[in-house]
């Protein structure tokens, strides 16, 4: 089992190193990193490329947007009640 | 119970299930069988107690007696397992009907004897208990207590706070059936379903007085399939139920599994409480409320819905996928497709219980697992671009539905994507990733199975070991993680098998210090027992069989292959590598050649010569690698290679051929890279997903990990892409069950030849006198002759010499007819349509080739293309690619297609002048046909003559299709193909009445003649033309049966599909008017039509009466290792 945990550790180290290179040299990954850094993950090209992939899985609502979301939530409630009629 | 007894118990349980599948008893046997099982179980317990008492030092005074008790205990345990397996399967497939009473004439006293009251509202069933001598007329009388749901202000059913539907009850409604007629000649055991609701049966009234009658009246269990209907006009049913599984969210639809509590079968009729089975409901994104249902949170919602409840269709063609059986194995009794525009009333409503503000949730553990899954998907979406994200979702979380339509990494569509692909590849393709994986034999990674679960187990064990936690502490946590993982990934049989086995391993390793091998030998049967106890129908499900086949192959065949290969050292080892390399080149460069005897004869000679040369060089001292051999390779690598050989021989070759009629030859090579690589991709993906859940820093770490994984996962996708291009994914003949049995007998000999030879055969052989040796050898030879003779006979029975067989396949709006001539020639006429848009349906690959393989046909003597339309020719390239086809016959109108890709390239490649295909005998000779030719003429031993006459086109008519008349003795079939009205008129004028005579005729142009001329509305004179021309043509044939090759025309004719359906309806009506005595069939409603004839008589068989619904073929995605 020690062998297994050592291998896992090696994979993780190599992955971090490789990941750093990819983020450094690939513009899409760099932009994705910056989007995370600026707190705007929706602007990430990676997120955008996945827009049609499981569209029901969305980004969590940022605290700043929560007020605006209250209105959206009440609209959603209305939609549910309309749908179920 | 010792370990051996437990293992034997589990295997006997499976044998019991197999016996029930082969020889099922009726539902009446279920209760007695349960009693027998319980009695045997008690005897088992008694015998085990007795053994323990006998073993105690005080009472153990008779060792002989103990032996006999032990033998008895063994026999009892095995018998119990067998009966339990048999009964469990029977109880699943047979609904135990409730016996309400008997009707017996003549009888002592009353003719009707009531036996039990009804339990709830249901239909009734009458069963004949004796052959019916004369007509029986009767009527059932009783009462109905009608349940109607209480509705709220919005008109929706009310659900109380405890999740119970509120109903109003109308009691005491008198019910009586119409007159029921059971005609004379009805056999004993026949059943009649009375589709009228009863809650109480009072009496059975006789309406005539037959001399004798013996009937039973039964109350069937209200299963979903009892209410599901087939056909085009299905009365909508209303359903109150609950979503009981995670919704499958595709980009263009969502599929829900709904367990109904109540079904209203008829409008305004009573609601029936439903006891068994679920419904598969497909909802359209345009449906109001779709967004609330197309998400994991919808699991557990109570719903009310209305729509057509359809019975899943059985296979329309022999050898094709049987959706009804497949769904039944998963306890699904019916399916519904709900569509409505946004401004219409939603056909499905989410019901919120009284006093609640949210719909009910499902099981807490499942809800948590699905929540976790969605969170990991969110991490993947933020850290991995398409198409890699779809691949990671499928690999890590079992989200295969998300990559349903994801195209290859080599597709042009990614050139303009938000994230540019890592590599830009030459030779773009629009193949799906799933198809590439299937063709390259690595699709098993998408079925979450042993490989995944083992990697995850090792990963968690590694993490805990790094944290210096004792195994006794962390084992329960890893098992819990496996349970969550199984739920997240849909708990398919392969996943459950792997989770149970890994949990057993962890427990025995963690607390009993046992090794992997002993836990594997125990884990396999125990896992199978647990899965099959819950659902015995899984025994023959590909995902179950292949998963267990894989693990047994690994456990049993790896060592024998290792032992075999380790004998190769020095020059022998070099020769082994050269010969395997040559075989690989043969597979990749010329698959059709490797299927010939001449190839294997040449290969054997070459191998013998090369090994001889190697030995010669060894003797002369030339040994470039010394004595290095397979055994000197690193044990991890050599063991892995031996395991791959075991996997191919034990599982992939036989089971893939049996279930899918194909063998992914590339898999033997691709997996050598793919399996180690998937270990890295999966671990990184899982770690990134879990670490990404940590607030703050987590998503950054996940981004770094998945940035690296982008490279690894791209490498994996490239393996799928390139191996599917380098190797063909060939079709192979489907082995019969007898062949499989013999094959596995030889595999067992390969595994256990040492103990069989050294312990059993050799000692007896040496001590036996000469006479006994002769007798034994003769007996063995006789046995082998018997087995192979039987197999040969079975093959001959499948294709009887002297019998003509014509199969008109059911492939929608298209044509494909297989002619198996009396002198064993195989001719395919037309190749069906290929749908390239979202549906992506290639019937040549999906239906025609499997059908050919199921009929044990290895090559085609001719492919005949009758018309240039895509519904006749689109699949031709697929057929020619996979089948050795001697001749290609066609009319002048098809000639332009042969000059275009892809047919032009195939015909050039297989031209008679090409050495490569001359060598394998797989060249294709194209030949244009005109009227007056006679093809494949041959005279049988009994003097009957077979031939195919070409009736059209006339040499001057370059646009006309090829019309044929197949004749065998007195039997003839007329195949007009796509004749227009003018061409039909010409045929009537230019063909003698004798040449048009046919026993069976196909309707011209699928019953839609003249559609190409219709632009706005159907002309008024259309029906008259149809009657005067097509009607006259059919009348001239004098056919006893008319067949329409019809199906959904939309993929072929596009927006004109409504016109096509109308024309077909008119054509069918006119054909019925013109030939009132003839039988009329259509391939959409009757399935494939098979005609067999000995030249004097003929038999026409339709595959089934009615088909409906959309088929979801299982793919080898279901398979896991």
mmCIF file of N, CA and C in Angstrom, chain B residues 1024-1074:
data_model
loop_
_atom_site.group_PDB
_atom_site.id
_atom_site.type_symbol
_atom_site.label_atom_id
_atom_site.label_comp_id
_atom_site.label_asym_id
_atom_site.label_seq_id
_atom_site.Cartn_x
_atom_site.Cartn_y
_atom_site.Cartn_z
ATOM 1 N N UNK B 1024 -57.556 7.372 -58.764
ATOM 2 C CA UNK B 1024 -57.964 6.644 -59.968
ATOM 3 C C UNK B 1024 -56.738 6.030 -60.669
ATOM 4 N N UNK B 1025 -55.657 6.859 -60.747
ATOM 5 C CA UNK B 1025 -54.407 6.358 -61.357
ATOM 6 C C UNK B 1025 -53.878 5.153 -60.598
ATOM 7 N N UNK B 1026 -53.947 5.286 -59.305
ATOM 8 C CA UNK B 1026 -53.425 4.218 -58.449
ATOM 9 C C UNK B 1026 -54.186 2.918 -58.696
ATOM 10 N N UNK B 1027 -55.520 3.055 -58.757
ATOM 11 C CA UNK B 1027 -56.346 1.862 -58.972
ATOM 12 C C UNK B 1027 -56.117 1.307 -60.372
ATOM 13 N N UNK B 1028 -56.029 2.200 -61.377
ATOM 14 C CA UNK B 1028 -55.917 1.744 -62.769
ATOM 15 C C UNK B 1028 -54.545 1.175 -63.094
ATOM 16 N N UNK B 1029 -53.497 1.741 -62.465
ATOM 17 C CA UNK B 1029 -52.150 1.308 -62.862
ATOM 18 C C UNK B 1029 -51.567 0.338 -61.826
ATOM 19 N N UNK B 1030 -51.332 0.847 -60.602
ATOM 20 C CA UNK B 1030 -50.750 -0.043 -59.578
ATOM 21 C C UNK B 1030 -51.700 -1.197 -59.298
ATOM 22 N N UNK B 1031 -52.991 -0.869 -59.206
ATOM 23 C CA UNK B 1031 -53.999 -1.902 -58.952
ATOM 24 C C UNK B 1031 -53.956 -2.968 -60.033
ATOM 25 N N UNK B 1032 -53.857 -2.513 -61.286
ATOM 26 C CA UNK B 1032 -53.831 -3.464 -62.406
ATOM 27 C C UNK B 1032 -52.579 -4.334 -62.345
ATOM 28 N N UNK B 1033 -51.451 -3.706 -61.985
ATOM 29 C CA UNK B 1033 -50.185 -4.455 -61.903
ATOM 30 C C UNK B 1033 -50.280 -5.551 -60.828
ATOM 31 N N UNK B 1034 -50.812 -5.166 -59.670
ATOM 32 C CA UNK B 1034 -50.942 -6.150 -58.588
ATOM 33 C C UNK B 1034 -51.930 -7.249 -58.972
ATOM 34 N N UNK B 1035 -52.995 -6.807 -59.650
ATOM 35 C CA UNK B 1035 -54.006 -7.784 -60.070
ATOM 36 C C UNK B 1035 -53.398 -8.789 -61.049
ATOM 37 N N UNK B 1036 -52.523 -8.259 -61.953
ATOM 38 C CA UNK B 1036 -51.886 -9.129 -62.951
ATOM 39 C C UNK B 1036 -51.019 -10.198 -62.271
ATOM 40 N N UNK B 1037 -50.445 -9.851 -61.133
ATOM 41 C CA UNK B 1037 -49.602 -10.841 -60.448
ATOM 42 C C UNK B 1037 -50.443 -11.972 -59.857
ATOM 43 N N UNK B 1038 -51.689 -11.634 -59.513
ATOM 44 C CA UNK B 1038 -52.554 -12.654 -58.879
ATOM 45 C C UNK B 1038 -52.016 -13.092 -57.531
ATOM 46 N N UNK B 1039 -51.363 -12.181 -56.845
ATOM 47 C CA UNK B 1039 -50.653 -12.535 -55.610
ATOM 48 C C UNK B 1039 -51.610 -12.983 -54.510
ATOM 49 N N UNK B 1040 -51.140 -13.940 -53.719
ATOM 50 C CA UNK B 1040 -51.906 -14.384 -52.546
ATOM 51 C C UNK B 1040 -51.552 -13.543 -51.328
ATOM 52 N N UNK B 1041 -50.462 -12.806 -51.434
ATOM 53 C CA UNK B 1041 -50.069 -11.908 -50.335
ATOM 54 C C UNK B 1041 -49.358 -10.682 -50.911
ATOM 55 N N UNK B 1042 -49.645 -9.522 -50.336
ATOM 56 C CA UNK B 1042 -49.007 -8.271 -50.780
ATOM 57 C C UNK B 1042 -48.257 -7.683 -49.586
ATOM 58 N N UNK B 1043 -47.022 -7.275 -49.825
ATOM 59 C CA UNK B 1043 -46.205 -6.730 -48.736
ATOM 60 C C UNK B 1043 -45.810 -5.293 -49.055
ATOM 61 N N UNK B 1044 -46.031 -4.404 -48.109
ATOM 62 C CA UNK B 1044 -45.594 -3.007 -48.232
ATOM 63 C C UNK B 1044 -44.341 -2.822 -47.376
ATOM 64 N N UNK B 1045 -43.262 -2.365 -48.005
ATOM 65 C CA UNK B 1045 -42.048 -2.043 -47.226
ATOM 66 C C UNK B 1045 -42.182 -0.599 -46.775
ATOM 67 N N UNK B 1046 -42.812 -0.434 -45.628
ATOM 68 C CA UNK B 1046 -43.105 0.938 -45.195
ATOM 69 C C UNK B 1046 -42.663 1.139 -43.742
ATOM 70 N N UNK B 1047 -42.434 2.399 -43.406
ATOM 71 C CA UNK B 1047 -42.078 2.783 -42.045
ATOM 72 C C UNK B 1047 -42.084 4.303 -41.978
ATOM 73 N N UNK B 1048 -41.525 4.852 -40.934
ATOM 74 C CA UNK B 1048 -41.504 6.304 -40.793
ATOM 75 C C UNK B 1048 -40.774 6.940 -41.979
ATOM 76 N N UNK B 1049 -41.518 7.683 -42.857
ATOM 77 C CA UNK B 1049 -40.858 8.207 -44.061
ATOM 78 C C UNK B 1049 -40.083 9.504 -43.825
ATOM 79 N N UNK B 1050 -40.228 10.110 -42.645
ATOM 80 C CA UNK B 1050 -39.683 11.451 -42.418
ATOM 81 C C UNK B 1050 -38.162 11.543 -42.656
ATOM 82 N N UNK B 1051 -37.362 10.595 -42.136
ATOM 83 C CA UNK B 1051 -35.915 10.738 -42.375
ATOM 84 C C UNK B 1051 -35.543 10.700 -43.854
ATOM 85 N N UNK B 1052 -36.393 10.038 -44.666
ATOM 86 C CA UNK B 1052 -36.049 9.876 -46.086
ATOM 87 C C UNK B 1052 -36.638 10.998 -46.933
ATOM 88 N N UNK B 1053 -37.919 11.302 -46.728
ATOM 89 C CA UNK B 1053 -38.580 12.259 -47.625
ATOM 90 C C UNK B 1053 -38.739 13.637 -47.004
ATOM 91 N N UNK B 1054 -38.318 13.802 -45.772
ATOM 92 C CA UNK B 1054 -38.347 15.112 -45.112
ATOM 93 C C UNK B 1054 -39.761 15.617 -44.906
ATOM 94 N N UNK B 1055 -40.020 16.861 -45.339
ATOM 95 C CA UNK B 1055 -41.313 17.497 -45.069
ATOM 96 C C UNK B 1055 -42.476 16.827 -45.787
ATOM 97 N N UNK B 1056 -42.164 15.995 -46.765
ATOM 98 C CA UNK B 1056 -43.259 15.340 -47.496
ATOM 99 C C UNK B 1056 -43.775 14.090 -46.784
ATOM 100 N N UNK B 1057 -43.327 13.908 -45.541
ATOM 101 C CA UNK B 1057 -43.680 12.656 -44.876
ATOM 102 C C UNK B 1057 -45.184 12.482 -44.699
ATOM 103 N N UNK B 1058 -45.901 13.615 -44.505
ATOM 104 C CA UNK B 1058 -47.354 13.481 -44.319
ATOM 105 C C UNK B 1058 -48.008 12.996 -45.608
ATOM 106 N N UNK B 1059 -47.504 13.514 -46.747
ATOM 107 C CA UNK B 1059 -48.021 13.066 -48.047
ATOM 108 C C UNK B 1059 -47.751 11.572 -48.204
ATOM 109 N N UNK B 1060 -46.528 11.157 -47.829
ATOM 110 C CA UNK B 1060 -46.159 9.750 -47.970
ATOM 111 C C UNK B 1060 -47.100 8.859 -47.165
ATOM 112 N N UNK B 1061 -47.413 9.284 -45.964
ATOM 113 C CA UNK B 1061 -48.293 8.469 -45.108
ATOM 114 C C UNK B 1061 -49.688 8.374 -45.728
ATOM 115 N N UNK B 1062 -50.163 9.492 -46.286
ATOM 116 C CA UNK B 1062 -51.499 9.478 -46.910
ATOM 117 C C UNK B 1062 -51.516 8.561 -48.123
ATOM 118 N N UNK B 1063 -50.480 8.697 -48.975
ATOM 119 C CA UNK B 1063 -50.429 7.874 -50.181
ATOM 120 C C UNK B 1063 -50.361 6.390 -49.826
ATOM 121 N N UNK B 1064 -49.585 6.098 -48.801
ATOM 122 C CA UNK B 1064 -49.444 4.705 -48.377
ATOM 123 C C UNK B 1064 -50.796 4.148 -47.926
ATOM 124 N N UNK B 1065 -51.533 4.962 -47.155
ATOM 125 C CA UNK B 1065 -52.848 4.536 -46.676
ATOM 126 C C UNK B 1065 -53.771 4.245 -47.847
ATOM 127 N N UNK B 1066 -53.732 5.136 -48.845
ATOM 128 C CA UNK B 1066 -54.590 4.949 -50.022
ATOM 129 C C UNK B 1066 -54.169 3.686 -50.787
ATOM 130 N N UNK B 1067 -52.856 3.531 -50.971
ATOM 131 C CA UNK B 1067 -52.355 2.383 -51.739
ATOM 132 C C UNK B 1067 -52.740 1.077 -51.058
ATOM 133 N N UNK B 1068 -52.650 1.065 -49.732
ATOM 134 C CA UNK B 1068 -52.962 -0.172 -49.019
ATOM 135 C C UNK B 1068 -54.454 -0.504 -49.158
ATOM 136 N N UNK B 1069 -55.261 0.548 -49.075
ATOM 137 C CA UNK B 1069 -56.711 0.324 -49.207
ATOM 138 C C UNK B 1069 -57.045 -0.212 -50.593
ATOM 139 N N UNK B 1070 -56.413 0.397 -51.614
ATOM 140 C CA UNK B 1070 -56.710 -0.033 -52.990
ATOM 141 C C UNK B 1070 -56.221 -1.467 -53.212
ATOM 142 N N UNK B 1071 -55.056 -1.781 -52.669
ATOM 143 C CA UNK B 1071 -54.547 -3.157 -52.812
ATOM 144 C C UNK B 1071 -55.516 -4.142 -52.173
ATOM 145 N N UNK B 1072 -56.080 -3.768 -51.028
ATOM 146 C CA UNK B 1072 -57.041 -4.654 -50.357
ATOM 147 C C UNK B 1072 -58.325 -4.800 -51.169
ATOM 148 N N UNK B 1073 -58.719 -3.703 -51.869
ATOM 149 C CA UNK B 1073 -59.924 -3.770 -52.717
ATOM 150 C C UNK B 1073 -59.681 -4.613 -53.958
ATOM 151 N N UNK B 1074 -58.483 -4.424 -54.548
ATOM 152 C CA UNK B 1074 -58.181 -5.115 -55.812
ATOM 153 C C UNK B 1074 -57.961 -6.608 -55.588
#
